Tab-separated table of C-alpha atoms in Angstrom:
chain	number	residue	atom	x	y	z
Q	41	UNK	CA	-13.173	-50.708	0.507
Q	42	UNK	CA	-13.120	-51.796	-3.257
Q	43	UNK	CA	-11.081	-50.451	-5.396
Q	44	UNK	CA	-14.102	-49.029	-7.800
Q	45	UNK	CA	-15.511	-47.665	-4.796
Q	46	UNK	CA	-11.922	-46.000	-3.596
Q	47	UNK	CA	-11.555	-45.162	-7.159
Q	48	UNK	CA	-15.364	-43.145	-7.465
Q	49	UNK	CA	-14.147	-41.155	-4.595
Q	50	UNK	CA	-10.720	-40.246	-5.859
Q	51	UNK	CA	-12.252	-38.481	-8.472
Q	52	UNK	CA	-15.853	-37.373	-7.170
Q	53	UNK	CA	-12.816	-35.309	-4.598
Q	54	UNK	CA	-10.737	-34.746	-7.095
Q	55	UNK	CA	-13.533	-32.638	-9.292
Q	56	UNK	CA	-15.185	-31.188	-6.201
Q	57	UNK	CA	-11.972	-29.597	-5.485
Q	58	UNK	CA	-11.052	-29.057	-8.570
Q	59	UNK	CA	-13.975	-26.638	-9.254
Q	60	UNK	CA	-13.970	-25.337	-5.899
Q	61	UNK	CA	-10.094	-24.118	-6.319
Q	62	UNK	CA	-10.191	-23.065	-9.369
Q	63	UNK	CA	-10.766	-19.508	-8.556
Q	64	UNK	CA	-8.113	-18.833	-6.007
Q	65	UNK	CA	-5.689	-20.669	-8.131
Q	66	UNK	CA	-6.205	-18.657	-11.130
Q	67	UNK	CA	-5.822	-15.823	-8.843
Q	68	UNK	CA	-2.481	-17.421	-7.543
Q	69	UNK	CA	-1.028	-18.085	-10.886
Q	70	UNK	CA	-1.659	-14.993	-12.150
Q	71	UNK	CA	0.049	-12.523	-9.091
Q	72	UNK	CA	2.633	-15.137	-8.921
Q	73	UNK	CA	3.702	-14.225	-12.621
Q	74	UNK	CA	3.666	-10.927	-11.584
Q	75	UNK	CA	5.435	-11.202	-8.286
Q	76	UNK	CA	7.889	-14.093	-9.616
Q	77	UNK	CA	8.885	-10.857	-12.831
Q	78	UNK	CA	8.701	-8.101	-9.815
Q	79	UNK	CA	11.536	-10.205	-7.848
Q	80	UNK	CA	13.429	-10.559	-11.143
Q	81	UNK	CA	13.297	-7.174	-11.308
Q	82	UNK	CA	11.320	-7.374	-14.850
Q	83	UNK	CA	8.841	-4.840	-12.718
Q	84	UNK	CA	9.813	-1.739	-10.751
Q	85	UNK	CA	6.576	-1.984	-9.380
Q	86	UNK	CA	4.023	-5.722	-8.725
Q	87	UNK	CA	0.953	-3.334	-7.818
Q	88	UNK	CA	1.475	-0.301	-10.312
Q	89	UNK	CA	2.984	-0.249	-14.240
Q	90	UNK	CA	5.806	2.451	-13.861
Q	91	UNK	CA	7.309	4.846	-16.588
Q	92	UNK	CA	10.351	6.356	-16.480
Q	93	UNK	CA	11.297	10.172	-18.758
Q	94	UNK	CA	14.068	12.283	-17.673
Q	95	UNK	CA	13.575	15.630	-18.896
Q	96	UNK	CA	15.761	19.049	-17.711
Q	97	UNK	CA	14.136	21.734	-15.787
Q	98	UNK	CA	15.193	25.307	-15.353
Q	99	UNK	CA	16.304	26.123	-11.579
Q	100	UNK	CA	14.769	28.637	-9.577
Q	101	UNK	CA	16.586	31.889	-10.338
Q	102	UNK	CA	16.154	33.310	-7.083
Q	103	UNK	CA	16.844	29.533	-5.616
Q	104	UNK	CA	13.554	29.726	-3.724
Q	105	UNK	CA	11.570	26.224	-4.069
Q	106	UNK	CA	7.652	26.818	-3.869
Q	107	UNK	CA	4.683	25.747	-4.949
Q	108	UNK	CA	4.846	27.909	-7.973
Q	109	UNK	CA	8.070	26.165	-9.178
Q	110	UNK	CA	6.457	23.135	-8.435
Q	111	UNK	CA	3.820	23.595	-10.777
Q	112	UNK	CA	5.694	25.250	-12.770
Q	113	UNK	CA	7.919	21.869	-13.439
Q	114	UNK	CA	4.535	19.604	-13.892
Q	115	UNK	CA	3.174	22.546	-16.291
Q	116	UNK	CA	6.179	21.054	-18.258
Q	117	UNK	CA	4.652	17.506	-18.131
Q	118	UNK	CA	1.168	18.090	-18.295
Q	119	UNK	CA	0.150	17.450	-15.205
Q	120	UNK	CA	-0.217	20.687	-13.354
Q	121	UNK	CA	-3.540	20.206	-12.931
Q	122	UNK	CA	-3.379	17.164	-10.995
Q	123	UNK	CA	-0.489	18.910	-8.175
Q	124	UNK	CA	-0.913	16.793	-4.878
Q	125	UNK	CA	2.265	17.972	-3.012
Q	126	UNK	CA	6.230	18.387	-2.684
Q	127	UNK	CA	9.055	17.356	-0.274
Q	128	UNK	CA	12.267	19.223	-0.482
Q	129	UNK	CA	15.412	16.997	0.667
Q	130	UNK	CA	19.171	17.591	0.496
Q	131	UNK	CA	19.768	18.672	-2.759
Q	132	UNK	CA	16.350	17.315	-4.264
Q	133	UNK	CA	12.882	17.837	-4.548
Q	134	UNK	CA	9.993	16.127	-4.958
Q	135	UNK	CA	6.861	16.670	-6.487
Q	136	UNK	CA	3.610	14.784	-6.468
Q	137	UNK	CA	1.094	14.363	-8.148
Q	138	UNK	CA	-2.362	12.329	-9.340
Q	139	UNK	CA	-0.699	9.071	-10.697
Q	140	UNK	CA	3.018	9.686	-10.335
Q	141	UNK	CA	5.710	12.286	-9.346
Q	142	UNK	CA	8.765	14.147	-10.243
Q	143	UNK	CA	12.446	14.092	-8.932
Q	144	UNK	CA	14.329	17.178	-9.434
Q	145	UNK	CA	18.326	16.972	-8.506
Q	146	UNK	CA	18.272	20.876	-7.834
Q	147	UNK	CA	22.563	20.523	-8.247
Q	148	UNK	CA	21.991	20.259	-12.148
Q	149	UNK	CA	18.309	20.556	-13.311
Q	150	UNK	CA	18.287	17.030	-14.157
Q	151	UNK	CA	14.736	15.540	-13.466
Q	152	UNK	CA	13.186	12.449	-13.961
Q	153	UNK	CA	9.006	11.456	-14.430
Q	154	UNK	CA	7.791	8.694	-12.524
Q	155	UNK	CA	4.094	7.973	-14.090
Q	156	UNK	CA	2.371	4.796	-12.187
Q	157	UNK	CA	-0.700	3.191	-13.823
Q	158	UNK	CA	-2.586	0.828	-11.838
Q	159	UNK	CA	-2.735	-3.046	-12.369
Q	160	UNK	CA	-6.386	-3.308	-11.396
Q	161	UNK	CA	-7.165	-6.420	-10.046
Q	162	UNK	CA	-3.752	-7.726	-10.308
Q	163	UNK	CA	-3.246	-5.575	-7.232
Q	164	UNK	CA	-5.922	-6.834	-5.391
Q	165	UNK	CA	-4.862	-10.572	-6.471
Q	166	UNK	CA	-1.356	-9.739	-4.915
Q	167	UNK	CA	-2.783	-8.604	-1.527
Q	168	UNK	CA	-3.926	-12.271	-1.552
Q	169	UNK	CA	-1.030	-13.782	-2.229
Q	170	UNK	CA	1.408	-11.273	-0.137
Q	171	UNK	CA	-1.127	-12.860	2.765
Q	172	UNK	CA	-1.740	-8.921	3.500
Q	173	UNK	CA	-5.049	-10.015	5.340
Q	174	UNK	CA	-3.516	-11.907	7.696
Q	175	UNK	CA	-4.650	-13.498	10.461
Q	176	UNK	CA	-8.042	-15.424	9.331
Q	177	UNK	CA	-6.789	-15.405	5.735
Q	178	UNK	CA	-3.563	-17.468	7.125
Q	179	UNK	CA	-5.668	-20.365	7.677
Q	180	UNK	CA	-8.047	-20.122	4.926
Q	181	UNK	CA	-4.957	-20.325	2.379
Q	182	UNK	CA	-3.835	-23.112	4.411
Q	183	UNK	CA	-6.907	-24.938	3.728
Q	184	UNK	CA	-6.406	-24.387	0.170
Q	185	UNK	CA	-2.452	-24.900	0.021
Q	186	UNK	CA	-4.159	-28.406	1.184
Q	187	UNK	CA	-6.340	-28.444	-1.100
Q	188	UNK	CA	-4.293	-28.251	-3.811
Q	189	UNK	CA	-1.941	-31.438	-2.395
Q	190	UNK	CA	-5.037	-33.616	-2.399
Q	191	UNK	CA	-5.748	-32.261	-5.926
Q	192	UNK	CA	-2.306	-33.362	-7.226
Q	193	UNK	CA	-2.237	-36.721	-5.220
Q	194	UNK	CA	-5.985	-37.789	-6.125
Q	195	UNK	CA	-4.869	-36.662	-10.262
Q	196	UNK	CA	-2.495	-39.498	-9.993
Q	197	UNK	CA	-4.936	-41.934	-9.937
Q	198	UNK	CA	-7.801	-40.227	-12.039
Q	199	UNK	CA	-6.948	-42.602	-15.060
Q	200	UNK	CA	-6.241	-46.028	-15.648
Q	201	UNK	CA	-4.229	-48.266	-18.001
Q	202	UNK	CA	-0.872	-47.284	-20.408
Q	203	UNK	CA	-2.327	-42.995	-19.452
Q	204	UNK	CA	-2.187	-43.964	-15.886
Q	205	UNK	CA	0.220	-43.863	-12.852
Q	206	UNK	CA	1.354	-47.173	-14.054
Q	207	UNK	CA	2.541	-45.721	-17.536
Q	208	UNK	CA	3.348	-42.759	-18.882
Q	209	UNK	CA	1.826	-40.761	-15.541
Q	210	UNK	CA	4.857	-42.730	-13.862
Q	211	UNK	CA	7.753	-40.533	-16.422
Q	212	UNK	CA	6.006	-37.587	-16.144
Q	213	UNK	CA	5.556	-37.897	-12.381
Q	214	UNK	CA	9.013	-38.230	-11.731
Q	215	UNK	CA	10.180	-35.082	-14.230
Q	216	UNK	CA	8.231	-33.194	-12.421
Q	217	UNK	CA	9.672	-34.213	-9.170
Q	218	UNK	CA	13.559	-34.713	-10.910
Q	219	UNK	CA	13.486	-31.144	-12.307
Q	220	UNK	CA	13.065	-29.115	-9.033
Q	221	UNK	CA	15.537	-31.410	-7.365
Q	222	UNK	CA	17.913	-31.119	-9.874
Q	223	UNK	CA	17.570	-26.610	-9.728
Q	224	UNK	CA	17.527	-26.988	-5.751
Q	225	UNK	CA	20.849	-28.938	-5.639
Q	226	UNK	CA	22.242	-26.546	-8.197
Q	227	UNK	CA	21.458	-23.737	-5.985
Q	228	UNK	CA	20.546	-24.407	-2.512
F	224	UNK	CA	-29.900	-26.093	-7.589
F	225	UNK	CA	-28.063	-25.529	-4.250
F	226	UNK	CA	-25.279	-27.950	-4.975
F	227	UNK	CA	-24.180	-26.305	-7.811
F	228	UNK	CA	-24.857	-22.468	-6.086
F	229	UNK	CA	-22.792	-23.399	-3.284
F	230	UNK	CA	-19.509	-23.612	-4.928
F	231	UNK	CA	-20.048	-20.430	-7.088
F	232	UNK	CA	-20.849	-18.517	-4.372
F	233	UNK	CA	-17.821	-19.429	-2.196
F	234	UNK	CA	-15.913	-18.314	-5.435
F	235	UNK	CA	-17.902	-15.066	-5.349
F	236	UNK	CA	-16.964	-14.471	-1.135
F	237	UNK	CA	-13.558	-14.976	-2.606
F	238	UNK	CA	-13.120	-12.449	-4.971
F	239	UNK	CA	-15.351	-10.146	-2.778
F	240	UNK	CA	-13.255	-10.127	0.304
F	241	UNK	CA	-10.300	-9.779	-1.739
F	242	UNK	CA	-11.171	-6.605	-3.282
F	243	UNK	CA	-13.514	-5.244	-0.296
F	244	UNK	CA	-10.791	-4.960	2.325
F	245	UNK	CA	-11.345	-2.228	4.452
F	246	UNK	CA	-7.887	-0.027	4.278
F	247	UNK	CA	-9.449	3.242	5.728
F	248	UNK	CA	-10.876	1.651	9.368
F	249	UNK	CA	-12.572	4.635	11.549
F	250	UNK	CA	-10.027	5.971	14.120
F	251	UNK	CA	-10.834	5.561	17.329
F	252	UNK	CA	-9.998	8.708	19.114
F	253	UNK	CA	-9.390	9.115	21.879
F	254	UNK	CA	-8.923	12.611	24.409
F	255	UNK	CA	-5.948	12.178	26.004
F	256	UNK	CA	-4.497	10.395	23.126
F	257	UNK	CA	-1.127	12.523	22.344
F	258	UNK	CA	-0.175	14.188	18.607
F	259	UNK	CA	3.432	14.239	17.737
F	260	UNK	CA	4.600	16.088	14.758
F	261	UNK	CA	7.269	14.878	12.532
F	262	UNK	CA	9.591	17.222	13.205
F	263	UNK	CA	10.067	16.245	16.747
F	264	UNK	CA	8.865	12.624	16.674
F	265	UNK	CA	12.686	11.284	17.505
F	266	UNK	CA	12.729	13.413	20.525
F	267	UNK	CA	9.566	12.765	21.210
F	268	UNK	CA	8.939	9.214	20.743
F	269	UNK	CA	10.908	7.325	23.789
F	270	UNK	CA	8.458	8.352	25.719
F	271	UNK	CA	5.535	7.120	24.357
F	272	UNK	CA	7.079	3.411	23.400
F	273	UNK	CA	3.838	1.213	22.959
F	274	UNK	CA	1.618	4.216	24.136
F	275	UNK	CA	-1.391	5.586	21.314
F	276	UNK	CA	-0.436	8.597	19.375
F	277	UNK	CA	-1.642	10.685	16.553
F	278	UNK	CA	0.808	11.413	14.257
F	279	UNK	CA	0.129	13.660	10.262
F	280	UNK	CA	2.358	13.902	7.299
F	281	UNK	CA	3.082	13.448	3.919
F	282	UNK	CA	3.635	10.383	2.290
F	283	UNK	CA	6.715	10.093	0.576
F	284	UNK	CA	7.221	6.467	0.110
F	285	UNK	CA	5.376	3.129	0.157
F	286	UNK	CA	7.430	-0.393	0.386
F	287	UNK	CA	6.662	-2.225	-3.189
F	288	UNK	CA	7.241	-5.180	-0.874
F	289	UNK	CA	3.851	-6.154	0.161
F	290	UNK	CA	3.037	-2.464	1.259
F	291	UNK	CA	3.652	-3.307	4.541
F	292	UNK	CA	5.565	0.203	5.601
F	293	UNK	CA	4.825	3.713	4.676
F	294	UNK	CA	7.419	6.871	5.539
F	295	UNK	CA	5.972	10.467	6.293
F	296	UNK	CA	7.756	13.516	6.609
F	297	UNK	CA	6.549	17.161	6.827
F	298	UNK	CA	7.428	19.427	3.741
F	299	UNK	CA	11.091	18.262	4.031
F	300	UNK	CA	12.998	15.060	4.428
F	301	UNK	CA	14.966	15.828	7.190
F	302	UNK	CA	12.792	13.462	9.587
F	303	UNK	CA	11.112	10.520	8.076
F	304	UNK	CA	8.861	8.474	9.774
F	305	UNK	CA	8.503	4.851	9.121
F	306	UNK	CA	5.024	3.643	9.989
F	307	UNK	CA	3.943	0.368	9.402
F	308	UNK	CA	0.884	-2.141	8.860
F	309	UNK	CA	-0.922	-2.721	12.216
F	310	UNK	CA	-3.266	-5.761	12.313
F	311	UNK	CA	-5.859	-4.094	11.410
F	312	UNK	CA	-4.109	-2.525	8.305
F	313	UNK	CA	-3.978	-4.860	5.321
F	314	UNK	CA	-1.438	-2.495	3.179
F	315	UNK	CA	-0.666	0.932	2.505
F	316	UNK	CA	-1.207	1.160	-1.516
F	317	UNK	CA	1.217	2.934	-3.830
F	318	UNK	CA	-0.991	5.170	-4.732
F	319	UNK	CA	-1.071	7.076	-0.736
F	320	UNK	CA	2.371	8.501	-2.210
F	321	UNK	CA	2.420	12.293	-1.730
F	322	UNK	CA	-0.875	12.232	0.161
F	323	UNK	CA	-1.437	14.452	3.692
F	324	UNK	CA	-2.248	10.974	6.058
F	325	UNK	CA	-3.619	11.465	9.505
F	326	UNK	CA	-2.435	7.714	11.836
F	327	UNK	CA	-3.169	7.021	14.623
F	328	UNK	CA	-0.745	4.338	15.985
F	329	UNK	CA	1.208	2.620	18.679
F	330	UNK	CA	5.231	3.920	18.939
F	331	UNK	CA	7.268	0.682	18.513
F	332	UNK	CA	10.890	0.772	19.595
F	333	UNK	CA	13.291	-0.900	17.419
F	334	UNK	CA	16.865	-1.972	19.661
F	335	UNK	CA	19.705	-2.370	17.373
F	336	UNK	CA	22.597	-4.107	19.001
F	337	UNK	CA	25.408	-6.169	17.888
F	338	UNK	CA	23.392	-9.460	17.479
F	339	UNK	CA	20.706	-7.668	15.612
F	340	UNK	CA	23.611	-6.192	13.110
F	341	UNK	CA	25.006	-9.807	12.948
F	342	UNK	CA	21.645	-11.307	12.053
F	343	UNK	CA	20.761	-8.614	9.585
F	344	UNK	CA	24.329	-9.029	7.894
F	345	UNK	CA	23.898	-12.913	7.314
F	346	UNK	CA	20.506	-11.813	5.995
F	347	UNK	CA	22.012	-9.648	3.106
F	348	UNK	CA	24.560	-12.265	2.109
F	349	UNK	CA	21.961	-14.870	1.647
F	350	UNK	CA	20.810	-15.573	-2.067
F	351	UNK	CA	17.465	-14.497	-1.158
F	352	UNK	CA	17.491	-11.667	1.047
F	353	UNK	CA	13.989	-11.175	3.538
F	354	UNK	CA	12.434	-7.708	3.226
F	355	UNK	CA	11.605	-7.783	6.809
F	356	UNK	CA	15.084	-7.968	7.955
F	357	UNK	CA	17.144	-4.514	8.432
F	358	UNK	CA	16.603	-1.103	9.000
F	359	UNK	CA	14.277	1.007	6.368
F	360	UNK	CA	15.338	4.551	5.818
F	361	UNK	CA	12.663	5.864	3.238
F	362	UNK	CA	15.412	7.557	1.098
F	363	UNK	CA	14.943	6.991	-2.439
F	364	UNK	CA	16.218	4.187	-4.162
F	365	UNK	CA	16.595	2.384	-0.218
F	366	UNK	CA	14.217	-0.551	-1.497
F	367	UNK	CA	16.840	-0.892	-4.414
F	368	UNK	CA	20.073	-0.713	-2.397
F	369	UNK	CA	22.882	-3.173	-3.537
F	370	UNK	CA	24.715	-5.137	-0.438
F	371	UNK	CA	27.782	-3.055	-0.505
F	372	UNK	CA	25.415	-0.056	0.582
F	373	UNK	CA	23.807	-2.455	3.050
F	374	UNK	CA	26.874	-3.386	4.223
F	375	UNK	CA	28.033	0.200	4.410
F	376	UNK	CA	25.007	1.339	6.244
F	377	UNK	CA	25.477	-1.607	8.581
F	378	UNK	CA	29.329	-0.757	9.579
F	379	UNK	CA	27.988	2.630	10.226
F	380	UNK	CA	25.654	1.416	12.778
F	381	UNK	CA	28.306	-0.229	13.966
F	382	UNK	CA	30.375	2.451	14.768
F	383	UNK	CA	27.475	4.600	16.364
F	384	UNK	CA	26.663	1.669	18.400
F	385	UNK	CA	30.505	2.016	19.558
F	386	UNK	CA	30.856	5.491	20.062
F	387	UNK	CA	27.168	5.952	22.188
F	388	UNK	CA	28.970	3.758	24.892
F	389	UNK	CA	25.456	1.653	24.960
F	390	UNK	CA	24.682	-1.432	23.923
F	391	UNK	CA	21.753	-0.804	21.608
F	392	UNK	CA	20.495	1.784	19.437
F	393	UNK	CA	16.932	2.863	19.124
F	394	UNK	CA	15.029	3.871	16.067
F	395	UNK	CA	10.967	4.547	16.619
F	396	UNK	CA	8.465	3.868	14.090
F	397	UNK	CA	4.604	4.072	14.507
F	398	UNK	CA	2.442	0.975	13.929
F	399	UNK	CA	-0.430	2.022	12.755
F	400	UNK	CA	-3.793	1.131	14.338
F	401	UNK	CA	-6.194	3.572	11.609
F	402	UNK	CA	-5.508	6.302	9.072
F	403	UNK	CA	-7.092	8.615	6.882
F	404	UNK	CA	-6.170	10.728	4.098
F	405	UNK	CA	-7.242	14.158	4.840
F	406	UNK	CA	-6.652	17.342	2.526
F	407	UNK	CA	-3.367	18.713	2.430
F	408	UNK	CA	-2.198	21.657	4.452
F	409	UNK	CA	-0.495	24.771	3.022
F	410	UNK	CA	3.070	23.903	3.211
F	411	UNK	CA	3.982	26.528	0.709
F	412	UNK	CA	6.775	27.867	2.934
F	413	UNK	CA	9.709	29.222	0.077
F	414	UNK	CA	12.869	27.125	1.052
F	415	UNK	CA	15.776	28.264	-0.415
F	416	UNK	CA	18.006	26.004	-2.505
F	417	UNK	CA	21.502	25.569	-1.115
């Protein structure tokens, strides 16, 4: 096949591809920034923003734990109105509700307010990228995991000349492969 | 025209699937499928290994890892049960947390023996520890544990591996086939605090 010829395909496949991954790939990039912060432990949370406010409550005088102390600790909060449920434990309790809970350490009073606020559609985007789905999803990211490789390989030879694989594609190339060989012998 | 739908629309079946997932499939119930109740699930539960049961309680915790395990209990923590993603299940969301859940589910034995402790061991001491690896509890804080409390928890098992003259341990978890959120019962029994 002549080269022009080989070189027309390269990059009719390369754009084809290119517009046909864009999508999932913006979706990948954008969980994994999530995920790669959640693992650093940047997040608490990779589906749900979570705030933290540790407040003292009062304990029960009689020491009985109910409802009616239960809402009578998110009455302190604000959110009394939103009550879903409790679970007492050894020496704890804890209370539910809408978009969050409470934990009370019933030794001291000491409490702390767990409000959650949803990442909408950065929690969906991570279900994708967790591979929640599983089994026809599996393949269908394989197809695009090779996707992307002919992406990258068919990019090496989109231009031509001193831009091209030949020149400065050839430096940056080999940073890009140098760099990640260089972090995994530092810490594999 | 249809060359340049095509592409969009496999964009569109992209984005649809991803946030269409069904998370609440109908159960299918069935008559002489049994119901187990939390408080009596570890007594109960060796003898339905990989049999259907029903199984209600309220969420206490979600895994942050993928949500790929829930924990239930029933207006205490005294029993926890760990149930986890069937394959029909794509997650259980944060936001099921302190929800009444109705599963239905298969009982999955879990045998903990000494290679099982040795693999889950090497597992914690590698830079990047696997999720999936090692026993869940549900406590609070159990997703956050450092190694020495891993490593604790694991010398523990140990030791009741040692003393129950067996040569495996067995913890029981539900995988769950369906679920549903259902309205919460009145659990306002007055506990005392101790």
């Amino acid at each position: 096949m002549k080269l022009k010829t080989l070189r027309r395909w390269n990059n009719a496949v390369h754009r084809d591809i290119g517009y046909l991954a864009i999508g999932l790939t913006i979706i990948y990039a954008l969980s994994g920034i999530i995920l790669n912060h959640f693992k650093s432990g940047d997040f608490v949370h990779p589906d749900y923003g979570k705030k933290y406010e540790n407040f003292q409550v009062s304990l029960p005088s009689d020491g009985i734990i109910n409802k009616a102390y239960a809402l009578n600790i998110l009455n302190q909060v604000g959110e009394e109105d939103h009550f879903k449920s409790y679970v007492t434990g050894n020496g704890y309790l804890q209370i539910f509700f809408e978009k969050g809970s409470v934990y009370v350490d019933l030794s001291n009073g000491n409490a702390q307010l767990e409000k959650k606020s949803p990442r909408y559609l950065l929690k969906e985007f991570n279900l994708l990228h967790y591979n929640n789905i599983k089994s026809w999803f599996t393949w269908f990211s394989d197809v695009y995991a090779v996707a992307l490789i002919l992406l990258a390989i068919t990019g090496l030879f989109i231009l031509r000349g001193k831009n091209g694989i030949l020149g400065r594609g050839a430096w940056l190339t080999a940073a890009g492969i140098i760099i990640p060989a260089i972090i995994l012998l530092i810490y594999a | 025209m249809t060359k340049h739908l095509i592409p969009f629309l496999f964009i569109v079946l992209i984005f649809t699937f991803s946030c269409n997932v069904n998370n609440n499939n109908t159960a299918n119930e069935t008559a002489d499928t049994a119901l187990l109740l939390v408080a009596t699930f570890d007594t109960a539960a060796p003898y339905y290994v990989e049999k259907p049961v029903w199984i209600e309680g309220t969420v206490t915790h979600t895994c942050k890892h993928g949500g790929k395990r829930m924990f239930i209990a029933d207006g205490n923590d005294s029993i926890m049960v760990e149930i986890t993603t069937g394959p029909d299940i794509v997650k259980f969301d944060d936001g099921l947390a302190g929800s009444r859940v109705h599963i239905l589910g298969t009982v999955k034995e879990e045998r903990i023996d000494d290679k099982y402790l040795n693999e889950w061991e090497a597992e914690i001491l590698k830079p990047e520890e696997s999720h999936e690896t090692g026993l869940h509890s549900g406590a609070k804080g159990h997703e956050d544990q450092p190694n020495d409390s891993k490593l604790e928890q694991i010398k523990s098992l140990r030791e009741q591996l040692k003393s129950s003259g067996k040569d495996h341990l067995s913890f029981f978890s539900v995988e769950a086939i369906s679920f549903q959120e259902i309205p919460p019962v009145n659990t306002d029994i007055n506990v005392k605090n101790k």
